[in-house]
Backbone as JSON, one array per atom type, in Angstrom:
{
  "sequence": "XXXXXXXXXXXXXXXXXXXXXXXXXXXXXXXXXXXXXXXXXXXXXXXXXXXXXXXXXXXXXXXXXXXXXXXXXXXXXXXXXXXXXXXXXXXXXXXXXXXXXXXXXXXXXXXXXXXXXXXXXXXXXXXXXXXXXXXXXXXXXXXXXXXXXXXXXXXXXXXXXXXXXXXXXXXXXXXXXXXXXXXXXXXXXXXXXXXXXXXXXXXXXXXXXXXX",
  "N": [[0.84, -1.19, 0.0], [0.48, 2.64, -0.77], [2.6, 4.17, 0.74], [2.33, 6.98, 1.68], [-0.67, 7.44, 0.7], [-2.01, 5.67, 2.64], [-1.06, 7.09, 5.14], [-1.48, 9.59, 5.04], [-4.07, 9.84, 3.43], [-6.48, 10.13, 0.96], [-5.88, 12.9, -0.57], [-5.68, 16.19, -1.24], [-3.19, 16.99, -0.32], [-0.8, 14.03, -1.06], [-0.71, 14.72, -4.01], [1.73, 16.14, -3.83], [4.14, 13.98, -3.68], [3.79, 13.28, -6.46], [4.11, 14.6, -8.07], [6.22, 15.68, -7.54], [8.02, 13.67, -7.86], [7.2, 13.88, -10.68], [8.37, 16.02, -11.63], [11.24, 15.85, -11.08], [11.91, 14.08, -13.1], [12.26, 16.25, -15.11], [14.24, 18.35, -16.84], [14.29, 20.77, -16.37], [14.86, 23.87, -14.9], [15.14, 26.08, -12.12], [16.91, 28.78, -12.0], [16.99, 30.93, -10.07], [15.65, 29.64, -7.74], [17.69, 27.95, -6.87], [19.0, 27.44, -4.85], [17.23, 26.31, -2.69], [15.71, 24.07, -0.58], [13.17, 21.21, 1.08], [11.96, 21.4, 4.44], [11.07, 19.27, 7.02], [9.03, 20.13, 9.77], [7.01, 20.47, 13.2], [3.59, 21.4, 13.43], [1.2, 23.08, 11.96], [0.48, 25.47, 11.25], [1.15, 29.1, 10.76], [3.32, 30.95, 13.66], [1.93, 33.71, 14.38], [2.33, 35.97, 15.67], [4.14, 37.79, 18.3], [5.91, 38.8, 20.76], [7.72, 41.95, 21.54], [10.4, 42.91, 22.74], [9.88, 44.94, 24.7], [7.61, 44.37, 25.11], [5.29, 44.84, 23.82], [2.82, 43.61, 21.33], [2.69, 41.93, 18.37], [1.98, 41.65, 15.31], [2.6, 39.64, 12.27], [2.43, 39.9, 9.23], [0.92, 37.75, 6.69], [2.39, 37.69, 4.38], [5.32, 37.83, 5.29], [5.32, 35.77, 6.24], [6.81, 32.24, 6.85], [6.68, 29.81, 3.98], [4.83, 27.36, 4.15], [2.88, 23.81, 4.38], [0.69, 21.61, 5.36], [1.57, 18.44, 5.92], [-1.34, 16.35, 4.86], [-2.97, 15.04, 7.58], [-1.78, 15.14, 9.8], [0.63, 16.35, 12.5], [2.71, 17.6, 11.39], [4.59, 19.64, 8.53], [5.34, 21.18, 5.91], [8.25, 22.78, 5.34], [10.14, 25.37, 3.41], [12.96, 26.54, 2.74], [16.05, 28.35, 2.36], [19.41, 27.44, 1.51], [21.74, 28.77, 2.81], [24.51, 27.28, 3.13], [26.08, 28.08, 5.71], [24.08, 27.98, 7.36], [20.05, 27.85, 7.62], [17.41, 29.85, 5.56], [14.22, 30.89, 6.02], [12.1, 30.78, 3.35], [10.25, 33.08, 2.51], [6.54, 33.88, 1.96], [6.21, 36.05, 0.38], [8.23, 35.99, -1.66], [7.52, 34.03, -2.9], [8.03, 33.02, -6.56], [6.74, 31.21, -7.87], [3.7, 28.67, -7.74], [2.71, 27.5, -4.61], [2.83, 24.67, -4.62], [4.32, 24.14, -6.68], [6.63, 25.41, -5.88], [7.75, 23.34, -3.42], [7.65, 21.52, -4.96], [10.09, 21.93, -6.65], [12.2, 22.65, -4.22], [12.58, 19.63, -3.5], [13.43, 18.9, -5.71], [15.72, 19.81, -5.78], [16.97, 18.6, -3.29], [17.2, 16.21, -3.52], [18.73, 15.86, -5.84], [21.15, 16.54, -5.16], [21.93, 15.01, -2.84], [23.12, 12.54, -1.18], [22.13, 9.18, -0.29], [21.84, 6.27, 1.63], [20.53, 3.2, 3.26], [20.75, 1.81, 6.2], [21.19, -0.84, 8.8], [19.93, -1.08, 12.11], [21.66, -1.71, 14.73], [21.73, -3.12, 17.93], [21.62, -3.31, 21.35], [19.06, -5.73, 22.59], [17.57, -5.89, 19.82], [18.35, -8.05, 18.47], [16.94, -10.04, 17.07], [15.17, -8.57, 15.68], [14.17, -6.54, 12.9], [15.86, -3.59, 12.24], [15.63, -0.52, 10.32], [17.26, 2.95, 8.75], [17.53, 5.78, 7.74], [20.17, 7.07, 6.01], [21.47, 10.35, 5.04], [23.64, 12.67, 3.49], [22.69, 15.49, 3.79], [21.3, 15.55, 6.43], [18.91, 15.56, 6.0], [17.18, 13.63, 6.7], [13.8, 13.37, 7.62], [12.72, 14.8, 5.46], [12.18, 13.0, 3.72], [9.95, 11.52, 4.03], [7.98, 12.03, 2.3], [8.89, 11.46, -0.34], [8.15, 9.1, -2.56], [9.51, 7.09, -3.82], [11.99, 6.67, -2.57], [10.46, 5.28, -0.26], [10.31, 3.13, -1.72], [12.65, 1.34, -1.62], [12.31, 1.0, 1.52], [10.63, -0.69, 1.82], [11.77, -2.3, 0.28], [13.88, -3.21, 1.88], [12.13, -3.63, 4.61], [10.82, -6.12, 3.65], [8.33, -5.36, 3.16], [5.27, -4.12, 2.74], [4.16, -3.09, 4.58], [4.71, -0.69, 6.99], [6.21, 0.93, 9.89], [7.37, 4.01, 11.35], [9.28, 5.96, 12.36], [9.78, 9.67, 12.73], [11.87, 11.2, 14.59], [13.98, 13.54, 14.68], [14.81, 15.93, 12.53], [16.79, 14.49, 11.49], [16.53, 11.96, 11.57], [15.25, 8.98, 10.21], [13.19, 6.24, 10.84], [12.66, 2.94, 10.51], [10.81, -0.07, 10.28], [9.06, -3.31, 9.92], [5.69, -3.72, 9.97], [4.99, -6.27, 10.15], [6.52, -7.62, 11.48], [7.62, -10.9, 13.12], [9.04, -10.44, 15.42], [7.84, -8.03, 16.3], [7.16, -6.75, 18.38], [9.56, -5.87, 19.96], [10.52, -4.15, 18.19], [9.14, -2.11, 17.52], [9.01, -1.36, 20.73], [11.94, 0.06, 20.69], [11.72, 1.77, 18.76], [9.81, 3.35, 20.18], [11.55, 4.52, 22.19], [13.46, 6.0, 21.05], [12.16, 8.15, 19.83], [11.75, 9.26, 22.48], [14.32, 9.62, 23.6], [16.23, 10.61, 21.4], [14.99, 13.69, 20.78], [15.28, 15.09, 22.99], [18.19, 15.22, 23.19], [19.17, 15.86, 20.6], [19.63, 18.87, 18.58], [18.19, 19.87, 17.06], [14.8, 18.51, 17.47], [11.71, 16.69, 16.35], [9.51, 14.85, 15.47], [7.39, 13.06, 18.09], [5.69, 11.11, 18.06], [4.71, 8.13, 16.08], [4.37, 6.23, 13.37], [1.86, 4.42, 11.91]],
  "CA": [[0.0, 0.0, 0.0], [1.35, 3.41, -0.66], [2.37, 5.13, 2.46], [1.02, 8.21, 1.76], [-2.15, 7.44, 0.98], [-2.01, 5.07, 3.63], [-0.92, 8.28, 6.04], [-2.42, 11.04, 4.63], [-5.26, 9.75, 2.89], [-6.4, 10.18, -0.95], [-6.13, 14.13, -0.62], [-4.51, 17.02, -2.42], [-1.32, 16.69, 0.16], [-0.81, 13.39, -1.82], [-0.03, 14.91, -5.27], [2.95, 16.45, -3.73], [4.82, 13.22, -4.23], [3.26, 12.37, -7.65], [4.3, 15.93, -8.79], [7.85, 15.63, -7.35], [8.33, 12.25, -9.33], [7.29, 14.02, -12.46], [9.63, 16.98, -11.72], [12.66, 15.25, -10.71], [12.43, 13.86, -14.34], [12.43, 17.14, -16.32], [15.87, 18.64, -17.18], [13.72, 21.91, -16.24], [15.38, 24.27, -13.41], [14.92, 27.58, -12.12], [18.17, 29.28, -11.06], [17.27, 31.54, -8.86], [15.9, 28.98, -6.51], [18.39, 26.47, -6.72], [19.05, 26.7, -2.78], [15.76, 25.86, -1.73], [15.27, 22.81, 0.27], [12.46, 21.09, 2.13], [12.43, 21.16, 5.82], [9.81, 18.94, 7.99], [8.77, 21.0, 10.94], [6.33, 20.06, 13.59], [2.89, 22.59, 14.0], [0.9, 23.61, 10.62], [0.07, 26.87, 11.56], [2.47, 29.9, 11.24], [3.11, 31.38, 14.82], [2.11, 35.23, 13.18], [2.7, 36.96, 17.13], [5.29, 37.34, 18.69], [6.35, 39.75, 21.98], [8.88, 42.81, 21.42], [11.41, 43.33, 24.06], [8.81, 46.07, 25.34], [6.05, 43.69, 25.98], [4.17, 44.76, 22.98], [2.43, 42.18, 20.72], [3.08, 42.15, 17.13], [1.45, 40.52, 14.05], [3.42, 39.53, 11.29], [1.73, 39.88, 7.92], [1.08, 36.44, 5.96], [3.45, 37.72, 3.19], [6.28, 37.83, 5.65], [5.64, 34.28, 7.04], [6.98, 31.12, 5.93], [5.95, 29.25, 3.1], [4.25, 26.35, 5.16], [1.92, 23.5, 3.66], [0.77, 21.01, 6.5], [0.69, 17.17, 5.51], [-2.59, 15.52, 5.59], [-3.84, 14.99, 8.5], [-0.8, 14.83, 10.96], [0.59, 17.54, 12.96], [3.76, 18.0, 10.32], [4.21, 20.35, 7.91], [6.93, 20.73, 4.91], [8.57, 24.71, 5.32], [10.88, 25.74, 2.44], [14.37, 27.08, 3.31], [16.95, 28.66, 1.44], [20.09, 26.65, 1.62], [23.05, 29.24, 2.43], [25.6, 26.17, 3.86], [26.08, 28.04, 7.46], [22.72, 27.78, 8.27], [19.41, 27.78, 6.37], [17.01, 30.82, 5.72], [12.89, 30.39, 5.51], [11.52, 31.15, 2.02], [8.37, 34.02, 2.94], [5.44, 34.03, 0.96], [6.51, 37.11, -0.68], [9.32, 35.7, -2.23], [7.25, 33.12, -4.24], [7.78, 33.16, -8.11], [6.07, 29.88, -7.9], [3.11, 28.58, -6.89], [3.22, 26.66, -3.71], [3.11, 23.45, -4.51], [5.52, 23.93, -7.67], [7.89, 25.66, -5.3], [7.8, 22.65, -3.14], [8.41, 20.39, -5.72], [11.51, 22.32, -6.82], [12.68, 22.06, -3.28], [12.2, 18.51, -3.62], [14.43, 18.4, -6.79], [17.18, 21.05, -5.14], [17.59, 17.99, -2.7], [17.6, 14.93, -4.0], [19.58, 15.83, -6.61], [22.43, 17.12, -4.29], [22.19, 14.44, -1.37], [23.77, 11.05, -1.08], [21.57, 8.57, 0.59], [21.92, 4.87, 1.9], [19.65, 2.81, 4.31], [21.34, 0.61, 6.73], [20.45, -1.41, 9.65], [20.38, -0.8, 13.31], [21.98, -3.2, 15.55], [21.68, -2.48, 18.87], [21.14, -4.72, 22.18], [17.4, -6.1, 22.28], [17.25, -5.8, 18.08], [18.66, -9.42, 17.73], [15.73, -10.96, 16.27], [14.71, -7.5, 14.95], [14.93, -5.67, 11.6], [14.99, -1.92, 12.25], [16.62, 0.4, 9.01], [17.43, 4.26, 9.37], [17.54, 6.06, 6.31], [21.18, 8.18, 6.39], [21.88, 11.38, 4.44], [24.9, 14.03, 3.85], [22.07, 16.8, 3.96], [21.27, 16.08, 7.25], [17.25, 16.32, 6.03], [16.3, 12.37, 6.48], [12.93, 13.11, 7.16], [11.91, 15.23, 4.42], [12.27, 11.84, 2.43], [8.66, 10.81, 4.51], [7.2, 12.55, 0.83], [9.6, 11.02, -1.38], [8.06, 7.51, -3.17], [10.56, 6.46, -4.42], [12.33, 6.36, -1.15], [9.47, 4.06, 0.46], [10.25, 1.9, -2.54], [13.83, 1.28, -0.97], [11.95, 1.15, 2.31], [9.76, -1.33, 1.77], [12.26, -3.6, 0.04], [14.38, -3.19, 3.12], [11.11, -4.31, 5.04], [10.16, -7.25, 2.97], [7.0, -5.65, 3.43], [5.14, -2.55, 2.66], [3.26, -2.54, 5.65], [5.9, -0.36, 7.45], [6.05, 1.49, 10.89], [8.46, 4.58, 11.34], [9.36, 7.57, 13.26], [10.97, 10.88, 12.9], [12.38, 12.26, 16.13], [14.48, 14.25, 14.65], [14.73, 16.05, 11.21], [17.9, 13.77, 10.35], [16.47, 10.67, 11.67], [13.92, 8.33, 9.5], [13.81, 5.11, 11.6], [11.42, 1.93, 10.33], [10.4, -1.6, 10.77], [7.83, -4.01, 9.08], [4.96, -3.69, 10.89], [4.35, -7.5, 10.34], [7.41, -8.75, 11.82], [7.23, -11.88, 14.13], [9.18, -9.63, 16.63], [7.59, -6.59, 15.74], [6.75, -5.76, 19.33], [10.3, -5.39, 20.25], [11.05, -2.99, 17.43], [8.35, -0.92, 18.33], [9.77, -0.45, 22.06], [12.99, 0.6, 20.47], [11.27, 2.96, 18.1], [9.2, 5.15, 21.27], [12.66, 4.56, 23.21], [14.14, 6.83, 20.06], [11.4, 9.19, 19.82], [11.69, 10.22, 23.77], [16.01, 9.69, 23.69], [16.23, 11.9, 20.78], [14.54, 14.86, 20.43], [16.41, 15.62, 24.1], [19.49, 15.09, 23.07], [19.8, 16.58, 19.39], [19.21, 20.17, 18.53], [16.66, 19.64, 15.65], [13.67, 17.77, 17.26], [10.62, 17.09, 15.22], [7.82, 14.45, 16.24], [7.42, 11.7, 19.52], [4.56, 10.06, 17.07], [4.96, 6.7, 16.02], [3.56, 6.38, 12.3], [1.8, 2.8, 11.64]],
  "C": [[0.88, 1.24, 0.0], [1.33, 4.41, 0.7], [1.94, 6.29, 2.49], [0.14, 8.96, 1.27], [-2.8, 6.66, 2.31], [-2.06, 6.01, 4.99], [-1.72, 9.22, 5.65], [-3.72, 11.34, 3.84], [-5.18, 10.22, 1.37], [-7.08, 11.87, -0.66], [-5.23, 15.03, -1.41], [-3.24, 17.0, -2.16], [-0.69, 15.71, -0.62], [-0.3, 13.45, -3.43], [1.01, 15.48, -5.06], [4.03, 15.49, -4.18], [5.21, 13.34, -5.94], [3.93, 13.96, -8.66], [5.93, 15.9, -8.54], [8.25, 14.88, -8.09], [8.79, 12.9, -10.58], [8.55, 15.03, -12.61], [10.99, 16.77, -11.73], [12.68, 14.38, -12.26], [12.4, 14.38, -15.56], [13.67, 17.35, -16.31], [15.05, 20.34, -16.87], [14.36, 22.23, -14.52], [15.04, 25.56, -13.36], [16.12, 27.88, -11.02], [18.02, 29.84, -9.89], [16.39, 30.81, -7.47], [16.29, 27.43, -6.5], [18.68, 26.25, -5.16], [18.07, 26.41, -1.86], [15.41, 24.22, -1.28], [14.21, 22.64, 0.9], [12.55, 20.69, 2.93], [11.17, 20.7, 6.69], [9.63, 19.99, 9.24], [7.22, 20.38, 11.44], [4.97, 21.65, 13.54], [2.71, 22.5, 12.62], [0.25, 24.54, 10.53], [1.33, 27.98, 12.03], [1.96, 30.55, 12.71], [3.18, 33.16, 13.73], [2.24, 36.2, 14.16], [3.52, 36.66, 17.32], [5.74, 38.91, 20.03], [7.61, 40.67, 22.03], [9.32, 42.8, 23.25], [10.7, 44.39, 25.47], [7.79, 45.55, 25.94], [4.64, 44.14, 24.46], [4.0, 43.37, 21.64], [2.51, 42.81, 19.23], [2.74, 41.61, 16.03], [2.11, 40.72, 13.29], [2.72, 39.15, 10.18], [1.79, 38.31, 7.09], [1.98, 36.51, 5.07], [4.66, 37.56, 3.49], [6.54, 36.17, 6.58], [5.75, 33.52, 6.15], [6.67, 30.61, 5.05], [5.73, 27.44, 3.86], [2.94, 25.58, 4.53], [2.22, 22.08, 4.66], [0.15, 19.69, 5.71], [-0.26, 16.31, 5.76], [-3.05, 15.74, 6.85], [-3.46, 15.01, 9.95], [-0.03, 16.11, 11.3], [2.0, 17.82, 12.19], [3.52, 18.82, 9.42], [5.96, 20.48, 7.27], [6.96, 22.54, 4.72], [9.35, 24.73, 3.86], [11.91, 26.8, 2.43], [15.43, 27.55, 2.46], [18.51, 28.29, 1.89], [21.6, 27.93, 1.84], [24.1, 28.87, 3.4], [25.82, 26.83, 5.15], [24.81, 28.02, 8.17], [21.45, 27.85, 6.76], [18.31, 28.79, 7.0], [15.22, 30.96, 5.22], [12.91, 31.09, 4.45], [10.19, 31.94, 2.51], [7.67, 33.7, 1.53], [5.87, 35.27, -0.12], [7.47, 36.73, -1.88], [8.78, 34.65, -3.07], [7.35, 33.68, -5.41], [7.28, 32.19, -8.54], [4.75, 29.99, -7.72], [3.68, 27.9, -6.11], [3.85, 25.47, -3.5], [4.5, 23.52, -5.65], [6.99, 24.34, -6.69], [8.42, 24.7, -4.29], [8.1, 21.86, -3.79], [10.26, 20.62, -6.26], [12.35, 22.44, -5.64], [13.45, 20.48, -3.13], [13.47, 18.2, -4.45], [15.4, 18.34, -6.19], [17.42, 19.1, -4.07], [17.98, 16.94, -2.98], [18.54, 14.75, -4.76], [21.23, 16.23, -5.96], [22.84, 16.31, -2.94], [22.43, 13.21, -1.63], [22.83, 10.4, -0.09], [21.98, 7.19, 0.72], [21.09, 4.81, 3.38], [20.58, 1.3, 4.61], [20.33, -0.36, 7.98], [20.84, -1.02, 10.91], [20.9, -1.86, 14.6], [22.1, -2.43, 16.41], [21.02, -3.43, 20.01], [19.43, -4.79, 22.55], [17.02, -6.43, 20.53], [17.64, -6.83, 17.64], [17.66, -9.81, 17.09], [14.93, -9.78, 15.57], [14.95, -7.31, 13.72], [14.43, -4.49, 11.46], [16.22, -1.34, 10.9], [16.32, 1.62, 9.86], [17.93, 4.48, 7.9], [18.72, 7.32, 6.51], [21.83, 8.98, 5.27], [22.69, 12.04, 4.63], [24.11, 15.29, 3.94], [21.64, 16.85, 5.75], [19.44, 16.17, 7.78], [16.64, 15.03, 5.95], [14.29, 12.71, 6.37], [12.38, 14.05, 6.57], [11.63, 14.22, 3.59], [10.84, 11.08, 2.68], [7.93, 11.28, 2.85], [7.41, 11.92, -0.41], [9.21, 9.29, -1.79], [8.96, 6.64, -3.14], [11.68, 6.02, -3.16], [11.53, 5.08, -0.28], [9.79, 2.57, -0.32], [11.12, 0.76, -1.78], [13.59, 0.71, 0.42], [11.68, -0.33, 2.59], [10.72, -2.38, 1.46], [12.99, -4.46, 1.17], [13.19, -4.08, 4.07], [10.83, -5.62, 4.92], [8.89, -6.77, 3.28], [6.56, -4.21, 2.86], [4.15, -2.05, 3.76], [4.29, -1.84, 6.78], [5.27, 0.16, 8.62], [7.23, 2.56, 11.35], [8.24, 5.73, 12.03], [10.53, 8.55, 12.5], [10.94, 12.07, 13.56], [12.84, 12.82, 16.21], [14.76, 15.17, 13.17], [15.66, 15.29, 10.21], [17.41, 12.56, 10.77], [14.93, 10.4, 10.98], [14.19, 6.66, 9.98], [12.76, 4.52, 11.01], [11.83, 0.93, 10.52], [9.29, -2.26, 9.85], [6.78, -4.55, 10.27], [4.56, -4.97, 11.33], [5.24, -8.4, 10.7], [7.12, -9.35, 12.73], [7.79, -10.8, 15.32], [8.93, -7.77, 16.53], [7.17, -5.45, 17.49], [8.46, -5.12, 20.11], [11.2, -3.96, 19.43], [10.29, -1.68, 17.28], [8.54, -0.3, 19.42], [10.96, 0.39, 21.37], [12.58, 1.91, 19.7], [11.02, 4.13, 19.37], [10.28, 5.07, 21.91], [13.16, 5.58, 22.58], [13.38, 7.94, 20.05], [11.4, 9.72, 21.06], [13.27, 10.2, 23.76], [16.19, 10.76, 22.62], [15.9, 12.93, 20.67], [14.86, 15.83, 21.92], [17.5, 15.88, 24.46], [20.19, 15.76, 21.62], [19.28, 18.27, 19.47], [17.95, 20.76, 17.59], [15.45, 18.73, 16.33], [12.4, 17.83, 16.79], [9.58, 15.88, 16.09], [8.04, 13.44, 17.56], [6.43, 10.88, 18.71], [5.37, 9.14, 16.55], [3.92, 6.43, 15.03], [3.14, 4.44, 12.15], [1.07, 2.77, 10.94]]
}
């Protein structure tokens, strides 16, 4: 089953993939946002207040907030960042020459095309009779790849299954399992063990959810 329709249901979030696919096999680019990356973030609502030093309250115009598009049905949401290597810089609404979703997909490209991936395994004491993967990138942006098909494909083979179960506790970690393994309950403890150990210990944390 595909995971996200499986996650997010048969909704418009959903053609984000199916649109990335197609994009990632044009030879079509747009220079001036080649440093745009997508960045998971928890919350799908911009924070648009915010408290000056004075105590006064402050609204921040929709044109000056993020470009923010919240997946399905789960409290995630995919931002869009401008890549300048010491740190990375949100993309505002103003700054679209896109639409949304296209500028998301060109995100999409900007990374894949620039990031080295491999999926290994996790060994780790209790996981003997287990089979947990972790999906590891030089960007740093594992789970933006929760969008990416073609990724699940990889996933799944890893699995032997496509009935999967995965977390991401942190924006670089994409941890799974096959939901139908004989010891599937021990790779599930290890999963919520990761989702409360991480996101206390790195500087990026993103969800404690436990996708099944």
């Amino acid at each position: 089953m595909n995971i996200l329709k499986r996650l997010f249901g048969k909704s418009e979030e959903t053609k984000i993939e199916e649109n990335v696919r197609f994009h990632l096999e044009s030879s079509k680019t747009v220079s001036n946002l080649d440093k745009i990356v997508p960045i998971i973030k928890m919350g799908y609502e911009n924070d648009r207040k915010y408290i000056t030093t004075d105590g006064q309250e402050i609204e921040i115009p929709e044109s000056s907030c993020p470009i923010l598009k919240r997946i399905g049905e789960t409290e995630l949401s995919v931002l869009i960042a401008i890549d300048l290597e010491a740190h990375y810089e949100w993309l505002q609404n103003k700054d679209l020459e896109l639409g949304k979703d296209e500028t998301i997909q060109k995100a999409y490209q900007n990374l894949i095309s620039k990031d080295e991936l491999s999926i290994g395994q996790v060994n780790e004491s209790g996981l003997e009779q287990s089979k947990v993967g972790i999906l590891q990138t030089t960007s740093g942006l594992a789970s933006s790849y929760i969008l990416v098909e073609a990724i699940w494909e990889k996933i799944y083979q890893f699995c032997e299954s496509d009935d999967v179960t995965f977390v991401v506790p942190t924006q670089n970690k994409l941890l799974f399992c096959s939901s139908n393994d004989e010891n599937f309950d021990s790779a599930e403890l290890f999963l919520t063990a990761i989702t409360e150990y991480f996101p206390t210990l790195e500087p990026k944390p993103l969800s404690k959810s436990i996708y099944i």
